[in-house]
Coordinates of C-alpha atoms in Angstrom, one line a residue:
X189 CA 6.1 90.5 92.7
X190 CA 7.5 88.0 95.0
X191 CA 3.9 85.7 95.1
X192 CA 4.3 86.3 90.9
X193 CA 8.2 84.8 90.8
X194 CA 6.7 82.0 93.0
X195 CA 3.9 80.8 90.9
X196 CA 5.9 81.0 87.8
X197 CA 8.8 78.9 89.0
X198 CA 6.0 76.6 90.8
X199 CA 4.4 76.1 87.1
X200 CA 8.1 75.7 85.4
X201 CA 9.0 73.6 87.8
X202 CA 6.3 71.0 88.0
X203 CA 6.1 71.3 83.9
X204 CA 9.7 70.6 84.2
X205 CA 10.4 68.2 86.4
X206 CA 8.1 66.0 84.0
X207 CA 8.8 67.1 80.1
X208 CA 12.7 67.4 80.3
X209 CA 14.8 64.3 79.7
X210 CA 18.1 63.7 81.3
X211 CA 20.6 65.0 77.9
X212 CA 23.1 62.1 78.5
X213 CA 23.2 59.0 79.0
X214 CA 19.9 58.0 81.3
X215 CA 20.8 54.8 83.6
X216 CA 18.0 54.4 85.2
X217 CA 17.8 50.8 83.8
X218 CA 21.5 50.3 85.7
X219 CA 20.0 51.6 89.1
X220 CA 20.5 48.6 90.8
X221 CA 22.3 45.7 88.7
X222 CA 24.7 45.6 92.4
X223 CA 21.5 43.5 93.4
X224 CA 20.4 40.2 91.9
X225 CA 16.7 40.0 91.4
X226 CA 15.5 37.5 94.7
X227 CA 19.1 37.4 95.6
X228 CA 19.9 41.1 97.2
X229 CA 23.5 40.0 96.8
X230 CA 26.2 42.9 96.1
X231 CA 28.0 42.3 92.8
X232 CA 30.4 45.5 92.3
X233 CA 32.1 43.5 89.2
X234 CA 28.9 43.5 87.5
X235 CA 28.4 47.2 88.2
X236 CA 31.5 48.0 86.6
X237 CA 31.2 45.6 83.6
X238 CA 27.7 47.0 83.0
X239 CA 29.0 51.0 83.1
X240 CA 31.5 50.1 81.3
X241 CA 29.4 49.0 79.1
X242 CA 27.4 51.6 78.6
X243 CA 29.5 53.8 78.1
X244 CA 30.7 55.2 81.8
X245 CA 34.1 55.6 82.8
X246 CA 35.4 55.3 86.6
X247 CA 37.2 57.2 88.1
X248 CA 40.9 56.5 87.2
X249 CA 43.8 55.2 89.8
X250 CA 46.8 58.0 90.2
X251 CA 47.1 61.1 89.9
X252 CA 46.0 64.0 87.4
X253 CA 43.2 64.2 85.4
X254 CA 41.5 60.8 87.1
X255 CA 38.0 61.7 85.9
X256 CA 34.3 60.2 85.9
X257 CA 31.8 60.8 83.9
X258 CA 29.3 59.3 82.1
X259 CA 29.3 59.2 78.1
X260 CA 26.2 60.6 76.0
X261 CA 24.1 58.0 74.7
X262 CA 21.2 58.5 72.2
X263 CA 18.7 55.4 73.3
X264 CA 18.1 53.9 76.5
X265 CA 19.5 50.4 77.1
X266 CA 17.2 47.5 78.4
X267 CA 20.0 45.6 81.3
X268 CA 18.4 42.0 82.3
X269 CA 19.4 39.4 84.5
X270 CA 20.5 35.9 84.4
X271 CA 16.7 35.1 84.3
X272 CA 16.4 37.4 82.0
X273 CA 14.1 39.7 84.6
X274 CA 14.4 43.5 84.3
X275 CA 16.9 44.8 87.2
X276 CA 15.0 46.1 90.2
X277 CA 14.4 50.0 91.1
X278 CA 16.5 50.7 94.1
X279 CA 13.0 51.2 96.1
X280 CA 12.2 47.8 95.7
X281 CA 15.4 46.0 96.0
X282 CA 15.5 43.1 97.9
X283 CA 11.8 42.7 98.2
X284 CA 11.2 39.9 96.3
X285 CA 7.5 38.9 94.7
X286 CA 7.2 35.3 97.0
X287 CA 8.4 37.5 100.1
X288 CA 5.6 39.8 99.8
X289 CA 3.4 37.7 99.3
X290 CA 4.3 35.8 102.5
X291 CA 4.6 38.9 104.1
X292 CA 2.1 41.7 102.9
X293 CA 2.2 43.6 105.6
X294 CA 6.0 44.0 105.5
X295 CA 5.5 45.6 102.0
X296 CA 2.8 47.4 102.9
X297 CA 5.2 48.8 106.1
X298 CA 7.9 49.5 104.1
X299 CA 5.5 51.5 101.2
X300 CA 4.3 53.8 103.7
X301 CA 8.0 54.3 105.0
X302 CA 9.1 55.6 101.4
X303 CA 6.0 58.2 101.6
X304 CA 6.6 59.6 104.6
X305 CA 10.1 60.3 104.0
X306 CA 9.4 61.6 101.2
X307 CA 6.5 63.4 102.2
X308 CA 8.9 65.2 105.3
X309 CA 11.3 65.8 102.7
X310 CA 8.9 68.0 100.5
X311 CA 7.6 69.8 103.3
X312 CA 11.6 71.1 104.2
X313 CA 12.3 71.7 100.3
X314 CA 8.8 73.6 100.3
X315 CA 9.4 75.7 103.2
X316 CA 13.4 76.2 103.0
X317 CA 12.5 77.7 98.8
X318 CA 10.0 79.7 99.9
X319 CA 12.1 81.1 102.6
X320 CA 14.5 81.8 99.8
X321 CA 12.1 83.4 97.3
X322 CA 10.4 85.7 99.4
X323 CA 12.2 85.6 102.9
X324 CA 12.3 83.8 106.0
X325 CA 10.8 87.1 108.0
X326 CA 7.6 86.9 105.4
X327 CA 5.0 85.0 107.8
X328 CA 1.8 84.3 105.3
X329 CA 3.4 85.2 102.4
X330 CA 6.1 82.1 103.4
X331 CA 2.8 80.0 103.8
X332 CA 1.4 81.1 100.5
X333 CA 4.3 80.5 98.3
X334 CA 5.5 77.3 100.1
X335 CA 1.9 75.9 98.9
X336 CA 2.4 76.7 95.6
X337 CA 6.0 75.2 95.4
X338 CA 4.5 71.9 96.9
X339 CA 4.2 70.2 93.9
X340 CA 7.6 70.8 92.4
X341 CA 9.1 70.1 95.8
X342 CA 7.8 66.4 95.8
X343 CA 9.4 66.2 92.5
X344 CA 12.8 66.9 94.1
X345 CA 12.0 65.1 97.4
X346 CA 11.4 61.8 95.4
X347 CA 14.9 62.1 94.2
X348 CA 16.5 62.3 97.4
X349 CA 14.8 59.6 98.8
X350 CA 16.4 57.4 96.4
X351 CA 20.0 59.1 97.0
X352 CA 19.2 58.8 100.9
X353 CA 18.5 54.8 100.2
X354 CA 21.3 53.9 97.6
X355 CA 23.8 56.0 99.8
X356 CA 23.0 53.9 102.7
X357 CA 22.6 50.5 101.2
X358 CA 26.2 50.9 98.9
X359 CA 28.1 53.1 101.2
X360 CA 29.9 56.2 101.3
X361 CA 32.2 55.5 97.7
X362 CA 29.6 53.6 95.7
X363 CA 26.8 55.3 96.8
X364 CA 28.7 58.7 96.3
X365 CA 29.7 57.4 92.9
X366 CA 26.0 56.3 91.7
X367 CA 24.5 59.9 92.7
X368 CA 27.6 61.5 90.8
X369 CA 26.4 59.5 88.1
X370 CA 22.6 61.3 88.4
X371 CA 23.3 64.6 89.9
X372 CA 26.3 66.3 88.0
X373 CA 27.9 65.7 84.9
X374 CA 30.9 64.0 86.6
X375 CA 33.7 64.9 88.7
X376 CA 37.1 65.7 87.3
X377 CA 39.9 64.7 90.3
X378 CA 43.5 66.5 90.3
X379 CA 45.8 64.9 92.9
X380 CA 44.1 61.4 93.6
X381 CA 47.3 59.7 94.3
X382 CA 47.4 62.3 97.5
X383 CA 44.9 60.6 99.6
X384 CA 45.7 58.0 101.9
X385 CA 44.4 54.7 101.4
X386 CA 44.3 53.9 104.8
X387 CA 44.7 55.5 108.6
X388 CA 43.3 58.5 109.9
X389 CA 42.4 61.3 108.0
X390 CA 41.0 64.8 108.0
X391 CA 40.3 66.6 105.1
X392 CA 39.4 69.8 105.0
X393 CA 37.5 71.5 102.0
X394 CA 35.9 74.4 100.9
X395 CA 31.6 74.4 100.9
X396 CA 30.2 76.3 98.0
X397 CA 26.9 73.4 98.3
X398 CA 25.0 71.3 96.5
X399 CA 27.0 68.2 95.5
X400 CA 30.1 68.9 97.2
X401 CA 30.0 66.4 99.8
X402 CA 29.0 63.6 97.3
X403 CA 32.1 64.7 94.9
X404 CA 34.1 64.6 97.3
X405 CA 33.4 60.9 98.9
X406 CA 33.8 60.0 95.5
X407 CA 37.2 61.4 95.0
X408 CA 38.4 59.5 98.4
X409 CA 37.4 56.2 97.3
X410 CA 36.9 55.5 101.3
X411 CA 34.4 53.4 102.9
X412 CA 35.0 54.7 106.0
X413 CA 34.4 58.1 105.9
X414 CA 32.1 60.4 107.9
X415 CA 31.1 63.8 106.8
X416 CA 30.1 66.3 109.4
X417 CA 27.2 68.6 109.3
X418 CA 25.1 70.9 110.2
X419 CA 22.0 69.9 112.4
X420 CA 19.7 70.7 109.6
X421 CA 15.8 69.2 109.4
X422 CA 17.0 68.3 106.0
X423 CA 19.7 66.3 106.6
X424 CA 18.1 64.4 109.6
X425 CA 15.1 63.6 107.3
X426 CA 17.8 61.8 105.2
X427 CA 17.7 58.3 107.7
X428 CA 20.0 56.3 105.3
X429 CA 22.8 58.8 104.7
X430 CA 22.7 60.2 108.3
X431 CA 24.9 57.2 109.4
X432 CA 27.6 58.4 108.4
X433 CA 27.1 62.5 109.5
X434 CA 28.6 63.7 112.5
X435 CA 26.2 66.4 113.3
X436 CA 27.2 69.6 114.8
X437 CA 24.5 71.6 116.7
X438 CA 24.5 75.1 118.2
X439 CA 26.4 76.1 121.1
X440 CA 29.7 75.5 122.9
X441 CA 28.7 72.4 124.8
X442 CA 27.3 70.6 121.9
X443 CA 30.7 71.7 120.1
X444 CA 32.6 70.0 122.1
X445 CA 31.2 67.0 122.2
X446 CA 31.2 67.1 118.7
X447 CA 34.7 67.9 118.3
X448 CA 35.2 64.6 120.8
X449 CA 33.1 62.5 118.5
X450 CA 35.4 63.5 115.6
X451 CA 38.5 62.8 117.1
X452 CA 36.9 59.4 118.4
X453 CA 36.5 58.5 114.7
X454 CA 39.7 59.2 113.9
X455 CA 41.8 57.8 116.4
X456 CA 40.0 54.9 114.8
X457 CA 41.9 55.4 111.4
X458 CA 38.8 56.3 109.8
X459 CA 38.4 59.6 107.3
X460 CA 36.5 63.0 108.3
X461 CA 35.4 65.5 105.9
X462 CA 35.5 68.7 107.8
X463 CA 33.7 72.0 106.1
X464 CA 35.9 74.6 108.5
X465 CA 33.9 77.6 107.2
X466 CA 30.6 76.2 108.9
X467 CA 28.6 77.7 106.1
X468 CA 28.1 77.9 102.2
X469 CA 30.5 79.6 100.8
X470 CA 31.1 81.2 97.1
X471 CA 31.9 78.5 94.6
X472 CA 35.3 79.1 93.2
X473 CA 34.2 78.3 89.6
X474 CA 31.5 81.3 89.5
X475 CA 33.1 83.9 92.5
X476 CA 36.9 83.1 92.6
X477 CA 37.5 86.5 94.4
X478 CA 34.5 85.9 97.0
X479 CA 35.8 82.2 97.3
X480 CA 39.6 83.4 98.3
X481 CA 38.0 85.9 100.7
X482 CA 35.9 83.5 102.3
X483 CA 39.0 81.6 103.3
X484 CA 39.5 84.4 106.4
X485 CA 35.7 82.6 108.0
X486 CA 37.7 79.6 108.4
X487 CA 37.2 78.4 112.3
X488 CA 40.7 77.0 114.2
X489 CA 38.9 73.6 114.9
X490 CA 41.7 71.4 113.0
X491 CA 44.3 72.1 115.4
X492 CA 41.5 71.5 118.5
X493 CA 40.9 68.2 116.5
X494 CA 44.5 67.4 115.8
X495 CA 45.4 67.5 119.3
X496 CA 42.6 65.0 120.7
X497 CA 43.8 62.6 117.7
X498 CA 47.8 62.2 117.5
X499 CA 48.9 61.1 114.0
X500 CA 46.3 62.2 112.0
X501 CA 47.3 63.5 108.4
X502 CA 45.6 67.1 107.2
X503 CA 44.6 67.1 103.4
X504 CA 43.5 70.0 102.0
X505 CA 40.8 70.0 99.3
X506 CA 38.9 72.1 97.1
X507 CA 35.9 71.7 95.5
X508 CA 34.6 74.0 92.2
X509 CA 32.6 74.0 89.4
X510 CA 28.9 72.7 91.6
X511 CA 27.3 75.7 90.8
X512 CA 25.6 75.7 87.4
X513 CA 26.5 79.4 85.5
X514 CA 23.4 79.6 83.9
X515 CA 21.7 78.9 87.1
X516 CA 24.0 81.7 88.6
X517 CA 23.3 84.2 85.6
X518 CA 19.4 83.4 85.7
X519 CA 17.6 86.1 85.8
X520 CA 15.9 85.4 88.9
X521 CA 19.1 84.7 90.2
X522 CA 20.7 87.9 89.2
X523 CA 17.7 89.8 91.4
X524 CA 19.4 88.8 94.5
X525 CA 21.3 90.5 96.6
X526 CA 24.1 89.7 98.4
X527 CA 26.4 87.3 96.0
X528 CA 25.7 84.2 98.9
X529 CA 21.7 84.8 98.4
X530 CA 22.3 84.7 94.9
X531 CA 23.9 81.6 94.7
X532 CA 21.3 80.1 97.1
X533 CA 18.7 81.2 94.5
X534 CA 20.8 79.7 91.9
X535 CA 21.5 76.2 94.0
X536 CA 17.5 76.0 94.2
X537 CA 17.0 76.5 90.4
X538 CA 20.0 73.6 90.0
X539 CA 17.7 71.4 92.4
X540 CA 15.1 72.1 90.6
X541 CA 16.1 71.5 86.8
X542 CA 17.7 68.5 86.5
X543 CA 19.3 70.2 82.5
X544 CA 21.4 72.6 84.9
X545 CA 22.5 69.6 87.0
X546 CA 24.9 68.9 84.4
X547 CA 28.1 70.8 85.6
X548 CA 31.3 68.8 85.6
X549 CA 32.9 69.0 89.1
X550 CA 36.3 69.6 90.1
X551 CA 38.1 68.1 92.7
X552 CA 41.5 69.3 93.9
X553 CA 44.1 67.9 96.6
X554 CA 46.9 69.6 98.4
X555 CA 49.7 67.9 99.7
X556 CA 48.5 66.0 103.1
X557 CA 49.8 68.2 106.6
X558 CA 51.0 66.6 109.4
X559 CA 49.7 68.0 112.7
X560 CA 51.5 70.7 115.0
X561 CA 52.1 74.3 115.2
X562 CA 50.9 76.7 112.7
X563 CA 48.4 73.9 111.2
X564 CA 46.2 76.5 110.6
X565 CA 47.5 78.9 108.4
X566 CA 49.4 75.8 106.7
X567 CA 46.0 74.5 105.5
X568 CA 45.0 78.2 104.9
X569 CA 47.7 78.6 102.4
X570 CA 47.6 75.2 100.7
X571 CA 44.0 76.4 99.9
X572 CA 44.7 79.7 98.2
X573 CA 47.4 77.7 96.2
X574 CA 44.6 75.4 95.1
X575 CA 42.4 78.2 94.1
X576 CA 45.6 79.9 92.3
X577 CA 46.2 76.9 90.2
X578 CA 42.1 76.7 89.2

């Protein structure tokens, strides 16, 4: 049954991945107008002109209901430059024709880079869904299945390496804010006029997956924020946006250190996104009751980090809404058991049709929390009140 599901979804998605079109607005065209063509110069005006052009709207300054999300548009849009030259693909930008011509074995360096991060990319996507379809505990049965997802996985692996890129080239806000653009259906943001502008900050958020982080870097509008993570294969493989993790691996030495490296950043002024739960967790949107009990998993780390870093402000966030229903009602979803393996089933479905991408995320701010006693629960109740007011 399980090697049946996996050839199915492996012929669905590799169908897919190639017949559906993106149902809104498709900006590919706008991919990378922040770079003149021979110039590589950032132009961030431009950007904006040329969304707002098309259609998009940023994200509004203040408070509630500061929302963006691209408009629907029927037909595709041709952008050119000043030399009326078609804008560059985000793979190719800066690498000018004359350059590689002077230089063809820089080009031919730089293609095989793209491959081979993509290629270890597909091989993590391949092995961590067929882990999920038929179990990590499997052996060939794993092998079998992660062969026939290989194809589809390549597919989703080549759009990652262009997150991974654009993320690193733009930064933590525009970058953030041009995957939005691709990977959900926007982001809705309820209490922007909450976050600090400037000085050290840790916010703490709930981690139901998938575009979480990337909502949330857009809702801070901060170029100097870190996330920290997990020391997953996956997010390694991901060499542009890895500059600005603070990974966390397993056991209590390497946990210290990484609670040092955190409070290092801080003490700088910059902003840390902190997942307490150290896990997935149910999305609010889909499992509201599962989401509030999930709060209890919550580690005490933001008063260890508070204490190494005097002055830094606690703000409270929660994310919803990242989890596709459909995905969640699929089916194939609706097989698994418990809730958290079914929304893993239902986040790999999401990666894998980029239709149930569409989901319009919510992003919601607390009041920020000063550091002392009883920081803790503080935070723990400013999140229930969140998930009360959803």
């Amino acid at each position: 049954m399980a090697a049946e599901t996996a050839r199915g979804l492996a012929r669905c998605l590799s169908h897919g991945q190639r017949a559906r079109a993106d149902p809104r607005l498709d900006l590919g065209v706008l991919r990378h107008a922040a770079v003149r063509r021979g110039r590589g110069e950032a132009q961030p005006d431009r950007v904006q002109d040329r969304l707002r052009g098309h259609g998009a709207r940023p994200i509004q300054e203040g408070g509630r209901g500061a929302i963006y999300v691209p408009r629907p548009r029927a037909r595709q849009v041709q952008v050119r430059t000043a030399r009326d030259r078609p804008v560059p693909h985000p793979a190719r930008a800066g690498r000018t024709r004359s350059r590689a011509r002077r230089d063809p074995e820089l080009t031919r360096t730089r293609i095989k880079g793209v491959i081979a991060d993509r290629s270890e990319l597909a091989s993590i996507v391949a092995r961590e869904s067929a882990e999920t379809i038929v179990g990590a505990a499997a052996g060939r049965r794993v092998a079998a299945t992660r062969r026939l997802l290989s194809p589809a996985a390549h597919l989703v692996a080549r759009r990652f390496v262009q997150y991974d890129r654009v993320l690193g080239e733009r930064g933590p806000h525009l970058g953030a804010a041009w995957i939005a653009e691709r990977a959900t259906g926007g982001v809705i943001v309820d209490g922007a006029d909450r976050v600090p502008r400037s000085g050290p900050l840790l916010v703490v958020a709930n981690h139901p997956g998938l575009a979480d982080a990337v909502s949330l870097l857009v809702a801070l509008r901060r170029d100097d924020a870190w996330v920290v993570a997990a020391d997953f294969p996956f997010l390694r493989a991901m060499r542009g946006a890895n500059q600005r993790f603070l990974f966390v691996r397993d056991g209590c030495a390497a946990r210290v250190v990484a609670l040092r490296h955190i409070a290092s950043r801080l003490r700088r002024g910059d902003a840390v996104l902190l997942f307490p739960a150290g896990g997935l967790e149910p999305d609010p949107a889909v499992s509201p009751v599962a989401a509030m009990n999930a709060l209890d998993a919550w580690s005490r780390s933001i008063e260890s980090i508070t204490r190494l870093a005097a002055g830094t402000l606690v703000l409270p966030a929660l994310v919803s809404g990242v989890v596709s229903r459909a995905a969640f009602d699929h089916p194939l979803s609706r097989r698994r058991t418990p809730q958290r393996e079914r929304q893993r089933f239902a986040s790999m479905l999401q990666l894998a049709f980029p239709p149930l991408q569409r989901v319009t995320v919510g992003v919601r701010f607390g009041a920020p929390l000063r550091s002392g006693a009883g920081l803790h629960d503080a935070a723990l109740a400013s999140m229930r009140a969140l998930m009360n007011q959803a």
